[in-house]
Short mmCIF file of N, CA and C in Angstrom, two decimals:
data_model
loop_
_atom_site.label_atom_id
_atom_site.label_comp_id
_atom_site.label_asym_id
_atom_site.label_seq_id
_atom_site.Cartn_x
_atom_site.Cartn_y
_atom_site.Cartn_z
N MET A 26 0.82 -1.20 0.00
CA MET A 26 0.00 0.00 0.00
C MET A 26 0.86 1.27 0.00
N ILE A 27 1.91 1.25 0.78
CA ILE A 27 2.78 2.42 0.86
C ILE A 27 3.44 2.66 -0.49
N GLU A 28 3.79 1.57 -1.19
CA GLU A 28 4.40 1.71 -2.51
C GLU A 28 3.43 2.37 -3.50
N LEU A 29 2.16 1.96 -3.46
CA LEU A 29 1.16 2.59 -4.32
C LEU A 29 0.97 4.06 -3.96
N PHE A 30 0.99 4.34 -2.67
CA PHE A 30 0.85 5.72 -2.22
C PHE A 30 1.97 6.58 -2.79
N GLN A 31 3.20 6.08 -2.74
CA GLN A 31 4.34 6.83 -3.25
C GLN A 31 4.31 6.92 -4.77
N MET A 32 3.90 5.84 -5.43
CA MET A 32 3.84 5.86 -6.90
C MET A 32 2.78 6.84 -7.39
N GLY A 33 1.68 6.98 -6.67
CA GLY A 33 0.61 7.87 -7.06
C GLY A 33 0.95 9.34 -6.90
N GLY A 34 2.02 9.64 -6.20
CA GLY A 34 2.42 11.02 -5.98
C GLY A 34 1.98 11.49 -4.60
N MET A 35 2.91 11.99 -3.85
CA MET A 35 2.64 12.36 -2.46
C MET A 35 1.59 13.47 -2.36
N LEU A 36 1.59 14.42 -3.28
CA LEU A 36 0.67 15.55 -3.18
C LEU A 36 -0.77 15.09 -3.30
N PHE A 37 -1.11 14.45 -4.42
CA PHE A 37 -2.50 14.09 -4.64
C PHE A 37 -2.95 12.94 -3.74
N MET A 38 -2.06 12.02 -3.44
CA MET A 38 -2.45 10.92 -2.55
C MET A 38 -2.69 11.44 -1.13
N SER A 39 -1.92 12.43 -0.70
CA SER A 39 -2.14 13.04 0.61
C SER A 39 -3.47 13.79 0.65
N ILE A 40 -3.76 14.53 -0.41
CA ILE A 40 -5.03 15.25 -0.47
C ILE A 40 -6.19 14.27 -0.44
N LEU A 41 -6.07 13.18 -1.19
CA LEU A 41 -7.13 12.18 -1.21
C LEU A 41 -7.31 11.51 0.15
N THR A 42 -6.22 11.29 0.86
CA THR A 42 -6.32 10.69 2.20
C THR A 42 -7.01 11.65 3.16
N ILE A 43 -6.73 12.92 3.05
CA ILE A 43 -7.42 13.91 3.88
C ILE A 43 -8.92 13.90 3.55
N GLU A 44 -9.25 13.81 2.27
CA GLU A 44 -10.65 13.76 1.88
C GLU A 44 -11.33 12.49 2.38
N LEU A 45 -10.59 11.39 2.44
CA LEU A 45 -11.13 10.16 3.04
C LEU A 45 -11.41 10.40 4.52
N GLY A 46 -10.54 11.12 5.19
CA GLY A 46 -10.77 11.47 6.59
C GLY A 46 -12.01 12.33 6.78
N VAL A 47 -12.24 13.24 5.85
CA VAL A 47 -13.44 14.08 5.92
C VAL A 47 -14.70 13.23 5.76
N VAL A 48 -14.66 12.28 4.81
CA VAL A 48 -15.79 11.37 4.64
C VAL A 48 -16.02 10.58 5.92
N ALA A 49 -14.95 10.08 6.52
CA ALA A 49 -15.07 9.31 7.76
C ALA A 49 -15.61 10.18 8.89
N TYR A 50 -15.17 11.43 8.98
CA TYR A 50 -15.65 12.34 10.02
C TYR A 50 -17.16 12.55 9.89
N PHE A 51 -17.62 12.87 8.68
CA PHE A 51 -19.06 13.08 8.49
C PHE A 51 -19.85 11.80 8.71
N ALA A 52 -19.25 10.65 8.39
CA ALA A 52 -19.94 9.38 8.61
C ALA A 52 -20.10 9.10 10.10
N VAL A 53 -19.04 9.29 10.87
CA VAL A 53 -19.11 9.07 12.31
C VAL A 53 -20.10 10.05 12.94
N LYS A 54 -20.04 11.29 12.49
CA LYS A 54 -20.97 12.30 12.99
C LYS A 54 -22.41 11.90 12.68
N GLY A 55 -22.64 11.37 11.49
CA GLY A 55 -23.98 10.93 11.11
C GLY A 55 -24.46 9.74 11.93
N PHE A 56 -23.57 8.78 12.19
CA PHE A 56 -23.95 7.61 12.99
C PHE A 56 -24.18 7.97 14.45
N MET A 57 -23.38 8.89 14.97
CA MET A 57 -23.51 9.27 16.39
C MET A 57 -24.77 10.11 16.63
N ASN A 58 -25.07 11.02 15.74
CA ASN A 58 -26.20 11.93 15.93
C ASN A 58 -27.49 11.39 15.34
N GLY A 59 -27.42 10.30 14.61
CA GLY A 59 -28.60 9.78 13.94
C GLY A 59 -29.03 10.65 12.78
N ASP A 60 -28.09 11.45 12.27
CA ASP A 60 -28.39 12.36 11.17
C ASP A 60 -28.46 11.59 9.87
N THR A 61 -29.55 11.76 9.12
CA THR A 61 -29.70 11.07 7.85
C THR A 61 -29.45 11.99 6.66
N ASN A 62 -29.01 13.21 6.91
CA ASN A 62 -28.64 14.12 5.83
C ASN A 62 -27.25 13.74 5.34
N THR A 63 -27.20 13.12 4.20
CA THR A 63 -25.95 12.56 3.70
C THR A 63 -25.30 13.40 2.60
N SER A 64 -25.77 14.61 2.41
CA SER A 64 -25.24 15.42 1.32
C SER A 64 -23.77 15.78 1.54
N LYS A 65 -23.35 15.99 2.79
CA LYS A 65 -21.95 16.31 3.05
C LYS A 65 -21.05 15.12 2.76
N ILE A 66 -21.51 13.93 3.10
CA ILE A 66 -20.73 12.73 2.83
C ILE A 66 -20.57 12.52 1.33
N LYS A 67 -21.68 12.66 0.60
CA LYS A 67 -21.62 12.49 -0.85
C LYS A 67 -20.75 13.57 -1.50
N SER A 68 -20.85 14.79 -1.01
CA SER A 68 -20.06 15.88 -1.59
C SER A 68 -18.57 15.66 -1.35
N ALA A 69 -18.21 15.22 -0.17
CA ALA A 69 -16.79 14.94 0.12
C ALA A 69 -16.29 13.78 -0.74
N GLY A 70 -17.11 12.78 -0.94
CA GLY A 70 -16.73 11.66 -1.79
C GLY A 70 -16.57 12.08 -3.25
N LEU A 71 -17.48 12.92 -3.72
CA LEU A 71 -17.39 13.41 -5.09
C LEU A 71 -16.15 14.27 -5.27
N LEU A 72 -15.83 15.07 -4.28
CA LEU A 72 -14.61 15.88 -4.33
C LEU A 72 -13.39 14.98 -4.45
N ALA A 73 -13.39 13.86 -3.75
CA ALA A 73 -12.27 12.91 -3.84
C ALA A 73 -12.17 12.32 -5.24
N ALA A 74 -13.30 11.98 -5.83
CA ALA A 74 -13.29 11.42 -7.19
C ALA A 74 -12.73 12.44 -8.18
N ILE A 75 -13.16 13.68 -8.06
CA ILE A 75 -12.69 14.72 -8.97
C ILE A 75 -11.20 15.00 -8.74
N THR A 76 -10.77 14.99 -7.49
CA THR A 76 -9.35 15.19 -7.18
C THR A 76 -8.51 14.07 -7.79
N GLY A 77 -9.00 12.83 -7.73
CA GLY A 77 -8.28 11.71 -8.32
C GLY A 77 -8.16 11.86 -9.83
N ILE A 78 -9.23 12.27 -10.48
CA ILE A 78 -9.18 12.47 -11.92
C ILE A 78 -8.23 13.62 -12.28
N LEU A 79 -8.26 14.69 -11.50
CA LEU A 79 -7.33 15.80 -11.73
C LEU A 79 -5.89 15.34 -11.57
N GLY A 80 -5.62 14.52 -10.57
CA GLY A 80 -4.27 13.99 -10.37
C GLY A 80 -3.81 13.17 -11.57
N GLN A 81 -4.72 12.37 -12.12
CA GLN A 81 -4.37 11.58 -13.30
C GLN A 81 -4.08 12.48 -14.49
N LEU A 82 -4.91 13.48 -14.71
CA LEU A 82 -4.71 14.36 -15.86
C LEU A 82 -3.40 15.14 -15.76
N ILE A 83 -3.08 15.60 -14.58
CA ILE A 83 -1.81 16.32 -14.41
C ILE A 83 -0.64 15.37 -14.62
N GLY A 84 -0.74 14.14 -14.11
CA GLY A 84 0.32 13.16 -14.34
C GLY A 84 0.50 12.82 -15.81
N LEU A 85 -0.61 12.66 -16.53
CA LEU A 85 -0.53 12.39 -17.96
C LEU A 85 0.07 13.57 -18.72
N PHE A 86 -0.30 14.77 -18.33
CA PHE A 86 0.26 15.96 -18.97
C PHE A 86 1.77 15.99 -18.81
N GLN A 87 2.25 15.73 -17.59
CA GLN A 87 3.69 15.72 -17.35
C GLN A 87 4.37 14.60 -18.13
N ALA A 88 3.72 13.45 -18.22
CA ALA A 88 4.31 12.33 -18.96
C ALA A 88 4.40 12.65 -20.45
N PHE A 89 3.35 13.21 -21.00
CA PHE A 89 3.38 13.55 -22.43
C PHE A 89 4.39 14.64 -22.73
N GLU A 90 4.56 15.55 -21.79
CA GLU A 90 5.58 16.58 -21.97
C GLU A 90 6.97 15.97 -21.99
N ALA A 91 7.23 15.02 -21.11
CA ALA A 91 8.53 14.34 -21.09
C ALA A 91 8.73 13.53 -22.36
N ILE A 92 7.67 12.88 -22.83
CA ILE A 92 7.77 12.09 -24.06
C ILE A 92 8.08 12.99 -25.25
N SER A 93 7.46 14.15 -25.31
CA SER A 93 7.71 15.05 -26.43
C SER A 93 9.15 15.57 -26.43
N GLN A 94 9.77 15.67 -25.27
CA GLN A 94 11.15 16.12 -25.19
C GLN A 94 12.12 15.00 -25.58
N VAL A 95 11.79 13.76 -25.21
CA VAL A 95 12.68 12.63 -25.49
C VAL A 95 12.54 12.18 -26.93
N GLY A 96 11.32 12.12 -27.40
CA GLY A 96 11.09 11.67 -28.77
C GLY A 96 10.47 10.29 -28.80
N THR A 97 11.27 9.26 -28.89
CA THR A 97 10.79 7.89 -29.02
C THR A 97 10.72 7.22 -27.65
N VAL A 98 9.59 6.57 -27.38
CA VAL A 98 9.39 5.88 -26.11
C VAL A 98 8.84 4.48 -26.41
N SER A 99 9.31 3.50 -25.67
CA SER A 99 8.84 2.13 -25.89
C SER A 99 7.39 1.98 -25.40
N PRO A 100 6.63 1.10 -26.01
CA PRO A 100 5.25 0.88 -25.56
C PRO A 100 5.15 0.39 -24.12
N ALA A 101 6.13 -0.37 -23.66
CA ALA A 101 6.11 -0.86 -22.28
C ALA A 101 6.26 0.30 -21.30
N LEU A 102 7.12 1.23 -21.62
CA LEU A 102 7.30 2.40 -20.75
C LEU A 102 6.05 3.26 -20.74
N LEU A 103 5.41 3.40 -21.89
CA LEU A 103 4.18 4.18 -21.98
C LEU A 103 3.05 3.51 -21.18
N ALA A 104 2.95 2.19 -21.27
CA ALA A 104 1.93 1.47 -20.50
C ALA A 104 2.18 1.59 -19.01
N GLY A 105 3.43 1.55 -18.59
CA GLY A 105 3.75 1.74 -17.18
C GLY A 105 3.36 3.12 -16.68
N GLY A 106 3.55 4.13 -17.53
CA GLY A 106 3.15 5.48 -17.16
C GLY A 106 1.65 5.62 -17.01
N PHE A 107 0.89 4.97 -17.92
CA PHE A 107 -0.57 5.00 -17.80
C PHE A 107 -1.02 4.32 -16.52
N LYS A 108 -0.37 3.21 -16.18
CA LYS A 108 -0.74 2.48 -14.97
C LYS A 108 -0.52 3.34 -13.73
N VAL A 109 0.60 4.01 -13.66
CA VAL A 109 0.90 4.87 -12.51
C VAL A 109 -0.07 6.04 -12.44
N SER A 110 -0.43 6.60 -13.60
CA SER A 110 -1.31 7.77 -13.60
C SER A 110 -2.72 7.41 -13.12
N MET A 111 -3.09 6.16 -13.21
CA MET A 111 -4.45 5.76 -12.82
C MET A 111 -4.59 5.50 -11.32
N ILE A 112 -3.50 5.50 -10.58
CA ILE A 112 -3.57 5.21 -9.14
C ILE A 112 -4.44 6.24 -8.42
N THR A 113 -4.25 7.52 -8.70
CA THR A 113 -5.03 8.54 -8.00
C THR A 113 -6.51 8.46 -8.36
N THR A 114 -6.80 8.14 -9.61
CA THR A 114 -8.19 8.02 -10.02
C THR A 114 -8.87 6.86 -9.32
N ILE A 115 -8.19 5.73 -9.24
CA ILE A 115 -8.75 4.56 -8.57
C ILE A 115 -8.98 4.87 -7.09
N TYR A 116 -8.02 5.50 -6.44
CA TYR A 116 -8.16 5.84 -5.02
C TYR A 116 -9.32 6.80 -4.80
N GLY A 117 -9.42 7.81 -5.66
CA GLY A 117 -10.53 8.77 -5.53
C GLY A 117 -11.89 8.11 -5.74
N LEU A 118 -11.97 7.20 -6.70
CA LEU A 118 -13.25 6.52 -6.96
C LEU A 118 -13.60 5.54 -5.84
N ILE A 119 -12.60 4.92 -5.23
CA ILE A 119 -12.87 4.06 -4.07
C ILE A 119 -13.42 4.88 -2.92
N ILE A 120 -12.85 6.06 -2.69
CA ILE A 120 -13.36 6.94 -1.63
C ILE A 120 -14.80 7.34 -1.93
N TYR A 121 -15.09 7.65 -3.20
CA TYR A 121 -16.45 8.01 -3.58
C TYR A 121 -17.40 6.84 -3.36
N LEU A 122 -16.97 5.64 -3.71
CA LEU A 122 -17.79 4.45 -3.50
C LEU A 122 -18.08 4.23 -2.02
N VAL A 123 -17.07 4.42 -1.17
CA VAL A 123 -17.27 4.29 0.27
C VAL A 123 -18.26 5.34 0.76
N ALA A 124 -18.16 6.57 0.25
CA ALA A 124 -19.08 7.63 0.66
C ALA A 124 -20.51 7.30 0.27
N ILE A 125 -20.70 6.77 -0.93
CA ILE A 125 -22.05 6.40 -1.37
C ILE A 125 -22.60 5.27 -0.52
N LEU A 126 -21.77 4.27 -0.22
CA LEU A 126 -22.23 3.16 0.62
C LEU A 126 -22.61 3.63 2.02
N ILE A 127 -21.80 4.51 2.59
CA ILE A 127 -22.11 5.04 3.92
C ILE A 127 -23.41 5.83 3.89
N SER A 128 -23.60 6.63 2.85
CA SER A 128 -24.83 7.41 2.78
C SER A 128 -26.05 6.51 2.62
N LEU A 129 -25.92 5.41 1.88
CA LEU A 129 -27.02 4.46 1.77
C LEU A 129 -27.34 3.80 3.10
N ILE A 130 -26.30 3.46 3.84
CA ILE A 130 -26.51 2.84 5.16
C ILE A 130 -27.20 3.83 6.09
N LEU A 131 -26.75 5.08 6.07
CA LEU A 131 -27.37 6.08 6.95
C LEU A 131 -28.83 6.34 6.57
N LYS A 132 -29.14 6.32 5.29
CA LYS A 132 -30.52 6.55 4.85
C LYS A 132 -31.44 5.40 5.26
N THR A 133 -30.92 4.18 5.30
CA THR A 133 -31.76 3.05 5.68
C THR A 133 -31.98 2.96 7.18
N ARG A 134 -31.28 3.75 7.94
CA ARG A 134 -31.41 3.72 9.41
C ARG A 134 -32.60 4.55 9.89
N LYS A 135 -33.36 5.17 9.00
CA LYS A 135 -34.49 6.03 9.40
C LYS A 135 -35.48 5.32 10.29
#
């Protein structure tokens, strides 16, 4: 897990982890207070998904810029770059999925 965290880039992976903490905070607050208003949880999860996609796009931009400077790149190296760029997107979407699941659980507790 730590290796994936480092491969995904410390900046965006740290931001996504903070957003996961925000989702967890609102979830605990909802479970403790019996609050069924899940808009904050969903919004924090959506923010994480968008942050993950932004991280991927910035990583791809940097990779394409490096490729344009070098010239020729092997397909294996290009595939490895795509794989690394998708780490932040996957993490952000997992956080969003967790937020949606938590909001569904809280709504069924009425």
